Each structure stands twice: as structure tokens, then as C-alpha cells.
PDB file of C-alpha atoms in Angstrom:
ATOM      1  CA  MET A   1       1.727 -22.243  15.343  1.00 46.00           C
ATOM      2  CA  GLU A   2       3.539 -19.126  14.114  1.00 54.00           C
ATOM      3  CA  LEU A   3       4.245 -18.786  10.413  1.00 75.00           C
ATOM      4  CA  GLN A   4       5.947 -16.018   8.468  1.00 81.00           C
ATOM      5  CA  VAL A   5       5.030 -13.839   5.523  1.00 80.00           C
ATOM      6  CA  GLY A   6       6.958 -10.766   4.475  1.00 74.00           C
ATOM      7  CA  GLY A   7       9.028 -10.957   7.646  1.00 77.00           C
ATOM      8  CA  GLN A   8       5.897 -10.953   9.833  1.00 78.00           C
ATOM      9  CA  ASN A   9       5.046 -13.682  12.317  1.00 86.00           C
ATOM     10  CA  VAL A  10       1.434 -14.559  11.553  1.00 89.00           C
ATOM     11  CA  SER A  11      -1.125 -17.149  12.584  1.00 91.00           C
ATOM     12  CA  ARG A  12      -2.395 -19.996  10.442  1.00 93.00           C
ATOM     13  CA  GLU A  13      -5.720 -18.138  10.211  1.00 94.00           C
ATOM     14  CA  THR A  14      -3.945 -15.113   8.721  1.00 94.00           C
ATOM     15  CA  ILE A  15      -2.158 -17.302   6.190  1.00 95.00           C
ATOM     16  CA  GLU A  16      -5.507 -18.844   5.267  1.00 96.00           C
ATOM     17  CA  SER A  17      -7.003 -15.369   4.747  1.00 97.00           C
ATOM     18  CA  LEU A  18      -4.069 -14.361   2.548  1.00 96.00           C
ATOM     19  CA  ARG A  19      -4.417 -17.573   0.525  1.00 96.00           C
ATOM     20  CA  ALA A  20      -8.156 -16.911   0.125  1.00 98.00           C
ATOM     21  CA  PHE A  21      -7.326 -13.420  -1.097  1.00 97.00           C
ATOM     22  CA  GLU A  22      -4.763 -14.860  -3.527  1.00 97.00           C
ATOM     23  CA  ALA A  23      -7.463 -17.150  -4.952  1.00 96.00           C
ATOM     24  CA  LEU A  24      -9.860 -14.209  -5.367  1.00 97.00           C
ATOM     25  CA  VAL A  25      -7.293 -12.209  -7.304  1.00 97.00           C
ATOM     26  CA  LYS A  26      -6.588 -15.140  -9.615  1.00 95.00           C
ATOM     27  CA  ARG A  27     -10.317 -15.716 -10.180  1.00 95.00           C
ATOM     28  CA  TRP A  28     -11.072 -12.068 -10.982  1.00 95.00           C
ATOM     29  CA  ASN A  29      -7.931 -11.428 -13.007  1.00 94.00           C
ATOM     30  CA  ALA A  30      -9.347 -13.102 -16.100  1.00 90.00           C
ATOM     31  CA  ALA A  31     -12.039 -10.412 -16.312  1.00 92.00           C
ATOM     32  CA  ILE A  32     -10.206  -7.447 -14.765  1.00 93.00           C
ATOM     33  CA  ASN A  33      -6.490  -6.834 -15.138  1.00 90.00           C
ATOM     34  CA  LEU A  34      -5.696  -6.648 -11.426  1.00 94.00           C
ATOM     35  CA  VAL A  35      -2.097  -7.822 -11.845  1.00 92.00           C
ATOM     36  CA  SER A  36       0.070  -8.590 -14.837  1.00 90.00           C
ATOM     37  CA  LYS A  37      -0.649 -12.079 -16.209  1.00 88.00           C
ATOM     38  CA  ALA A  38       3.084 -12.690 -16.199  1.00 88.00           C
ATOM     39  CA  THR A  39       3.121 -12.378 -12.396  1.00 88.00           C
ATOM     40  CA  LEU A  40       0.115 -14.655 -11.733  1.00 88.00           C
ATOM     41  CA  PRO A  41       2.273 -17.795 -11.278  1.00 89.00           C
ATOM     42  CA  VAL A  42       4.342 -15.953  -8.635  1.00 90.00           C
ATOM     43  CA  LEU A  43       1.500 -13.868  -7.179  1.00 93.00           C
ATOM     44  CA  TRP A  44       2.262 -14.904  -3.598  1.00 93.00           C
ATOM     45  CA  ASP A  45       5.868 -13.701  -3.618  1.00 90.00           C
ATOM     46  CA  ARG A  46       5.570 -10.883  -6.142  1.00 90.00           C
ATOM     47  CA  HIS A  47       2.467  -9.212  -4.713  1.00 93.00           C
ATOM     48  CA  ILE A  48       1.406 -10.632  -1.340  1.00 95.00           C
ATOM     49  CA  VAL A  49       4.836 -10.965   0.305  1.00 93.00           C
ATOM     50  CA  ASP A  50       5.905  -7.700  -1.327  1.00 92.00           C
ATOM     51  CA  SER A  51       2.885  -5.983   0.257  1.00 95.00           C
ATOM     52  CA  ALA A  52       3.130  -7.746   3.623  1.00 95.00           C
ATOM     53  CA  GLN A  53       6.612  -6.412   4.312  1.00 94.00           C
ATOM     54  CA  LEU A  54       5.174  -2.884   4.542  1.00 96.00           C
ATOM     55  CA  PHE A  55       3.219  -3.829   7.669  1.00 96.00           C
ATOM     56  CA  SER A  56       6.369  -3.878   9.809  1.00 93.00           C
ATOM     57  CA  HIS A  57       6.705  -0.130   9.209  1.00 96.00           C
ATOM     58  CA  LEU A  58       3.258   0.674  10.650  1.00 97.00           C
ATOM     59  CA  PRO A  59       3.776   3.171  13.499  1.00 96.00           C
ATOM     60  CA  ALA A  60       2.616   1.871  16.875  1.00 95.00           C
ATOM     61  CA  THR A  61       0.063   4.665  17.343  1.00 95.00           C
ATOM     62  CA  ALA A  62      -1.338   4.711  13.781  1.00 97.00           C
ATOM     63  CA  GLN A  63      -5.100   4.245  13.491  1.00 98.00           C
ATOM     64  CA  HIS A  64      -5.828   5.036   9.830  1.00 98.00           C
ATOM     65  CA  TRP A  65      -3.997   3.715   6.742  1.00 98.00           C
ATOM     66  CA  ALA A  66      -4.944   5.035   3.296  1.00 98.00           C
ATOM     67  CA  ASP A  67      -3.777   3.194   0.174  1.00 98.00           C
ATOM     68  CA  PHE A  68      -3.824   5.088  -3.133  1.00 98.00           C
ATOM     69  CA  GLY A  69      -4.387   3.348  -6.457  1.00 96.00           C
ATOM     70  CA  ALA A  70      -5.422   0.278  -4.489  1.00 96.00           C
ATOM     71  CA  GLY A  71      -6.119  -1.733  -7.669  1.00 93.00           C
ATOM     72  CA  GLY A  72      -5.965  -5.427  -6.843  1.00 95.00           C
ATOM     73  CA  GLY A  73      -5.679  -4.786  -3.105  1.00 97.00           C
ATOM     74  CA  PHE A  74      -1.896  -4.526  -2.925  1.00 97.00           C
ATOM     75  CA  PRO A  75      -0.917  -3.513  -0.347  1.00 97.00           C
ATOM     76  CA  GLY A  76      -4.241  -2.298   1.115  1.00 98.00           C
ATOM     77  CA  LEU A  77      -6.152  -5.563   1.583  1.00 98.00           C
ATOM     78  CA  VAL A  78      -2.981  -7.385   2.631  1.00 98.00           C
ATOM     79  CA  ILE A  79      -2.418  -4.717   5.297  1.00 98.00           C
ATOM     80  CA  ALA A  80      -6.037  -5.076   6.488  1.00 98.00           C
ATOM     81  CA  ILE A  81      -5.637  -8.858   6.789  1.00 98.00           C
ATOM     82  CA  LEU A  82      -2.367  -8.547   8.728  1.00 96.00           C
ATOM     83  CA  ALA A  83      -3.772  -5.829  11.014  1.00 97.00           C
ATOM     84  CA  ARG A  84      -6.741  -8.020  11.895  1.00 97.00           C
ATOM     85  CA  GLY A  85      -4.439 -10.961  12.600  1.00 95.00           C
ATOM     86  CA  ALA A  86      -2.228  -8.787  14.806  1.00 94.00           C
ATOM     87  CA  GLY A  87      -5.192  -7.427  16.746  1.00 95.00           C
ATOM     88  CA  ARG A  88      -4.531  -3.877  15.532  1.00 94.00           C
ATOM     89  CA  ASP A  89      -7.512  -1.508  15.481  1.00 94.00           C
ATOM     90  CA  LEU A  90      -6.604  -0.038  12.101  1.00 97.00           C
ATOM     91  CA  ARG A  91      -8.993   1.681   9.701  1.00 97.00           C
ATOM     92  CA  VAL A  92      -7.996   1.016   6.097  1.00 98.00           C
ATOM     93  CA  THR A  93      -9.179   3.248   3.258  1.00 98.00           C
ATOM     94  CA  LEU A  94      -8.651   2.021  -0.314  1.00 98.00           C
ATOM     95  CA  VAL A  95      -8.744   4.719  -2.997  1.00 98.00           C
ATOM     96  CA  GLU A  96      -9.270   3.431  -6.552  1.00 97.00           C
ATOM     97  CA  SER A  97     -10.502   5.470  -9.541  1.00 96.00           C
ATOM     98  CA  ASP A  98     -11.318   2.451 -11.739  1.00 96.00           C
ATOM     99  CA  ALA A  99     -14.915   1.412 -10.983  1.00 97.00           C
ATOM    100  CA  ARG A 100     -14.376  -2.261 -11.844  1.00 97.00           C
ATOM    101  CA  LYS A 101     -11.355  -2.529  -9.561  1.00 97.00           C
ATOM    102  CA  ALA A 102     -13.257  -0.706  -6.816  1.00 97.00           C
ATOM    103  CA  THR A 103     -16.015  -3.320  -7.175  1.00 97.00           C
ATOM    104  CA  PHE A 104     -13.443  -6.084  -6.811  1.00 97.00           C
ATOM    105  CA  LEU A 105     -12.036  -4.447  -3.678  1.00 98.00           C
ATOM    106  CA  ARG A 106     -15.476  -4.209  -2.073  1.00 98.00           C
ATOM    107  CA  GLN A 107     -16.431  -7.778  -2.919  1.00 97.00           C
ATOM    108  CA  ALA A 108     -13.058  -9.184  -1.861  1.00 98.00           C
ATOM    109  CA  ALA A 109     -13.243  -7.325   1.449  1.00 98.00           C
ATOM    110  CA  GLN A 110     -16.756  -8.680   2.040  1.00 98.00           C
ATOM    111  CA  ALA A 111     -15.703 -12.238   1.177  1.00 97.00           C
ATOM    112  CA  LEU A 112     -12.751 -11.987   3.559  1.00 98.00           C
ATOM    113  CA  GLY A 113     -14.764 -10.363   6.346  1.00 97.00           C
ATOM    114  CA  LEU A 114     -12.659  -7.200   6.320  1.00 97.00           C
ATOM    115  CA  SER A 115     -14.007  -3.835   7.433  1.00 92.00           C
ATOM    116  CA  VAL A 116     -12.421  -1.443   4.944  1.00 97.00           C
ATOM    117  CA  VAL A 117     -13.649   1.676   3.150  1.00 98.00           C
ATOM    118  CA  VAL A 118     -13.364   1.699  -0.649  1.00 98.00           C
ATOM    119  CA  VAL A 119     -13.456   5.138  -2.286  1.00 98.00           C
ATOM    120  CA  ASN A 120     -14.065   5.110  -6.052  1.00 98.00           C
ATOM    121  CA  LYS A 121     -12.613   8.545  -6.837  1.00 97.00           C
ATOM    122  CA  ARG A 122      -9.522  10.147  -8.277  1.00 95.00           C
ATOM    123  CA  ILE A 123      -7.107  11.086  -5.523  1.00 95.00           C
ATOM    124  CA  GLU A 124      -6.885  14.662  -6.803  1.00 93.00           C
ATOM    125  CA  SER A 125     -10.634  15.195  -6.311  1.00 94.00           C
ATOM    126  CA  MET A 126     -10.754  14.145  -2.648  1.00 96.00           C
ATOM    127  CA  GLU A 127     -10.666  16.236   0.498  1.00 95.00           C
ATOM    128  CA  SER A 128      -7.890  15.398   2.932  1.00 97.00           C
ATOM    129  CA  LEU A 129      -8.233  11.976   4.532  1.00 97.00           C
ATOM    130  CA  GLN A 130      -6.043  13.016   7.475  1.00 98.00           C
ATOM    131  CA  ALA A 131      -4.531   9.539   7.532  1.00 98.00           C
ATOM    132  CA  ASP A 132      -1.752   8.401   9.852  1.00 98.00           C
ATOM    133  CA  VAL A 133      -0.185   6.380   7.019  1.00 98.00           C
ATOM    134  CA  VAL A 134      -0.481   6.637   3.242  1.00 98.00           C
ATOM    135  CA  SER A 135       0.865   4.116   0.749  1.00 98.00           C
ATOM    136  CA  ALA A 136       0.950   3.555  -2.986  1.00 97.00           C
ATOM    137  CA  ARG A 137       2.467   0.709  -4.939  1.00 94.00           C
ATOM    138  CA  ALA A 138       3.453   1.076  -8.615  1.00 85.00           C
ATOM    139  CA  LEU A 139       1.214   4.128  -8.995  1.00 91.00           C
ATOM    140  CA  ALA A 140       3.295   7.197  -9.887  1.00 93.00           C
ATOM    141  CA  PRO A 141       6.750   8.793  -9.622  1.00 95.00           C
ATOM    142  CA  LEU A 142       7.787   9.812  -6.115  1.00 97.00           C
ATOM    143  CA  ASP A 143       7.294  13.552  -6.647  1.00 95.00           C
ATOM    144  CA  ALA A 144       3.644  12.937  -7.570  1.00 95.00           C
ATOM    145  CA  LEU A 145       3.170  10.598  -4.606  1.00 97.00           C
ATOM    146  CA  LEU A 146       4.519  13.258  -2.255  1.00 97.00           C
ATOM    147  CA  GLU A 147       1.874  15.646  -3.604  1.00 96.00           C
ATOM    148  CA  PHE A 148      -0.823  13.154  -2.553  1.00 97.00           C
ATOM    149  CA  ALA A 149       0.856  12.521   0.792  1.00 98.00           C
ATOM    150  CA  ALA A 150       1.138  16.233   1.602  1.00 97.00           C
ATOM    151  CA  VAL A 151      -2.629  16.578   1.166  1.00 97.00           C
ATOM    152  CA  HIS A 152      -3.843  13.394   2.815  1.00 98.00           C
ATOM    153  CA  LEU A 153      -1.462  12.810   5.738  1.00 98.00           C
ATOM    154  CA  ARG A 154      -2.268  14.261   9.120  1.00 97.00           C
ATOM    155  CA  GLU A 155       0.471  16.266  10.821  1.00 96.00           C
ATOM    156  CA  GLY A 156       3.193  13.866  11.922  1.00 96.00           C
ATOM    157  CA  GLY A 157       1.995  11.135   9.546  1.00 98.00           C
ATOM    158  CA  THR A 158       4.092   8.654   7.589  1.00 98.00           C
ATOM    159  CA  ALA A 159       4.219   7.814   3.880  1.00 98.00           C
ATOM    160  CA  ILE A 160       5.276   4.268   2.960  1.00 98.00           C
ATOM    161  CA  PHE A 161       6.216   3.884  -0.687  1.00 98.00           C
ATOM    162  CA  PRO A 162       7.806   0.730  -2.146  1.00 96.00           C
ATOM    163  CA  LYS A 163      10.024   1.639  -5.089  1.00 96.00           C
ATOM    164  CA  GLY A 164      12.149  -0.215  -7.625  1.00 92.00           C
ATOM    165  CA  ALA A 165      15.851  -0.223  -8.372  1.00 92.00           C
ATOM    166  CA  ARG A 166      15.782   3.421  -9.528  1.00 93.00           C
ATOM    167  CA  HIS A 167      14.547   4.740  -6.186  1.00 95.00           C
ATOM    168  CA  THR A 168      17.652   6.875  -5.647  1.00 95.00           C
ATOM    169  CA  GLU A 169      16.950   8.705  -8.906  1.00 96.00           C
ATOM    170  CA  GLU A 170      13.353   9.283  -7.848  1.00 96.00           C
ATOM    171  CA  LEU A 171      14.510  10.644  -4.494  1.00 97.00           C
ATOM    172  CA  THR A 172      16.878  13.069  -6.198  1.00 96.00           C
ATOM    173  CA  ALA A 173      14.156  14.270  -8.579  1.00 95.00           C
ATOM    174  CA  ALA A 174      11.632  14.659  -5.754  1.00 96.00           C
ATOM    175  CA  ARG A 175      13.991  16.815  -3.694  1.00 96.00           C
ATOM    176  CA  ALA A 176      13.820  19.494  -6.408  1.00 94.00           C
ATOM    177  CA  GLN A 177      10.228  20.134  -5.326  1.00 95.00           C
ATOM    178  CA  TRP A 178       9.922  18.715  -1.848  1.00 97.00           C
ATOM    179  CA  SER A 179      11.631  18.747   1.534  1.00 96.00           C
ATOM    180  CA  PHE A 180      11.259  15.532   3.559  1.00 97.00           C
ATOM    181  CA  ASP A 181      12.946  13.041   5.862  1.00 98.00           C
ATOM    182  CA  VAL A 182      13.392   9.525   4.498  1.00 98.00           C
ATOM    183  CA  ASP A 183      14.498   6.145   5.822  1.00 97.00           C
ATOM    184  CA  THR A 184      15.359   3.648   3.086  1.00 97.00           C
ATOM    185  CA  HIS A 185      14.898  -0.080   3.730  1.00 95.00           C
ATOM    186  CA  SER A 186      15.920  -2.844   1.339  1.00 93.00           C
ATOM    187  CA  SER A 187      13.031  -4.811  -0.120  1.00 90.00           C
ATOM    188  CA  GLN A 188      12.761  -8.422   1.051  1.00 87.00           C
ATOM    189  CA  SER A 189      11.070  -9.498  -2.167  1.00 83.00           C
ATOM    190  CA  GLU A 190      12.873  -7.702  -4.992  1.00 85.00           C
ATOM    191  CA  PRO A 191      16.660  -7.278  -5.300  1.00 87.00           C
ATOM    192  CA  GLY A 192      17.663  -3.632  -5.631  1.00 91.00           C
ATOM    193  CA  ALA A 193      14.214  -2.355  -4.683  1.00 92.00           C
ATOM    194  CA  ALA A 194      13.499  -0.363  -1.541  1.00 95.00           C
ATOM    195  CA  ILE A 195      10.788   0.731   0.846  1.00 96.00           C
ATOM    196  CA  LEU A 196      10.848   4.476   1.455  1.00 98.00           C
ATOM    197  CA  ILE A 197       9.544   5.647   4.836  1.00 98.00           C
ATOM    198  CA  ILE A 198       8.932   9.375   4.473  1.00 98.00           C
ATOM    199  CA  ARG A 199       7.948  11.986   7.055  1.00 98.00           C
ATOM    200  CA  ASN A 200       7.851  15.780   7.460  1.00 97.00           C
ATOM    201  CA  ILE A 201       6.834  16.451   3.862  1.00 97.00           C
ATOM    202  CA  GLU A 202       6.861  20.107   2.824  1.00 96.00           C
ATOM    203  CA  ARG A 203       7.243  21.991  -0.423  1.00 93.00           C
ATOM    204  CA  ALA A 204      10.863  22.882  -1.052  1.00 86.00           C
ATOM    205  CA  LYS A 205      11.715  26.559  -0.736  1.00 80.00           C
ATOM    206  CA  GLN A 206      12.520  27.948  -4.148  1.00 68.00           C
ATOM    207  CA  ASN A 207      15.606  30.148  -4.491  1.00 57.00           C
TER     208      ASN A 207
END
């Protein structure tokens, strides 16, 4: 039986894995602030569905997805669950500087049977991951995210950044420092928000 989450057709087993992940987040959130307490009652829609919609933008040939500021596993662990359910051979690297959150990510991945790599470092201190896809959710302004993407994407890679209602302002600000191609998709989970699919990132030529 096919079910849907974030616009993806998924199996019952995938839904069960996502529900198990949801329960883990709720259990750990009392000790570690993985998500805002205000969003706990709507965690499925606000965080899991919001993360799941990014999976549809995974390029067909991508083999390595790196998620920055992975925090509570959004979108990184959601992507890993969906990739497994879809039979995609996708390596997922979760970068998180907070040691407690990195511990949660490792233990959640183990509990869910996911093969992911958790890196407990600051993004700025890492050598290039040469990822096919990089993502970050609620981490930093777009110009800062493009700095990370320029370092950690392989040539021809794709950055996938969900952004809120002020995404057009962030795009304008980022273009002062960066040259890039962008496709903007409306968010399925938050009115006015968008998913930015960005490629060909280069520093803007200064006049």
C-alpha cells in the first residue's frame, strides 16, 4: 500500500520508520532542545513533512548528501529514511557542532538502522566533503550557506535550502557576493516559504 509524506509516495515501512523517528525526537527533546517546544504538537507536519519534501529534488545520479547543522535530524535523518525506502544508494553525512545533538543523531540512526555518518565539528573547520548535495534548514542566512556550499559541493553539485517568506530578500542579498543559478519551488508545508535549488555557485566578480 502506497502512502504519501511530503509529496513522496512511500511504503508503510517508511511511514513506520518516520513515526519511530518522531517518537525519538519527542523523547529526547525534554533533555536536549532539538526542536522548539511550541512545534512539538505539530512535529510531523512542521518538521518531518517539511524535510521530506526536499527528497523530490534529489538528483538522479547523486550518491552523497551532506546536511549542515543537522540538529534534530531535519532534514538529514528524514532524507536517509526516505532514501532507504526508495532503494537509493545514498550516503548521508550529518554535520553538527553541538556534541549533545551529535550524540542524539548517532543514537537515533542506530535505533532506526540507518547507515549515516555524523561529524561533530564546525562546518568552517572541515575539509571539503565533495558532496553531490548539501542542505541546511534554519541554520544561517543564504549568503553564509553559499559559502559552505562552495567549499563542500563537488563540481556540478546541488544545494537545497528551504527558506521562509523572506527568501527573495535573502536571494537579493546573496547576489551581492555570489553568482549562482536558482530554481525556486513553493513549500508544501509553509505558506510563503520556498525551497531554493541552487547550482553553479561562484564568487561574484567585484567591479
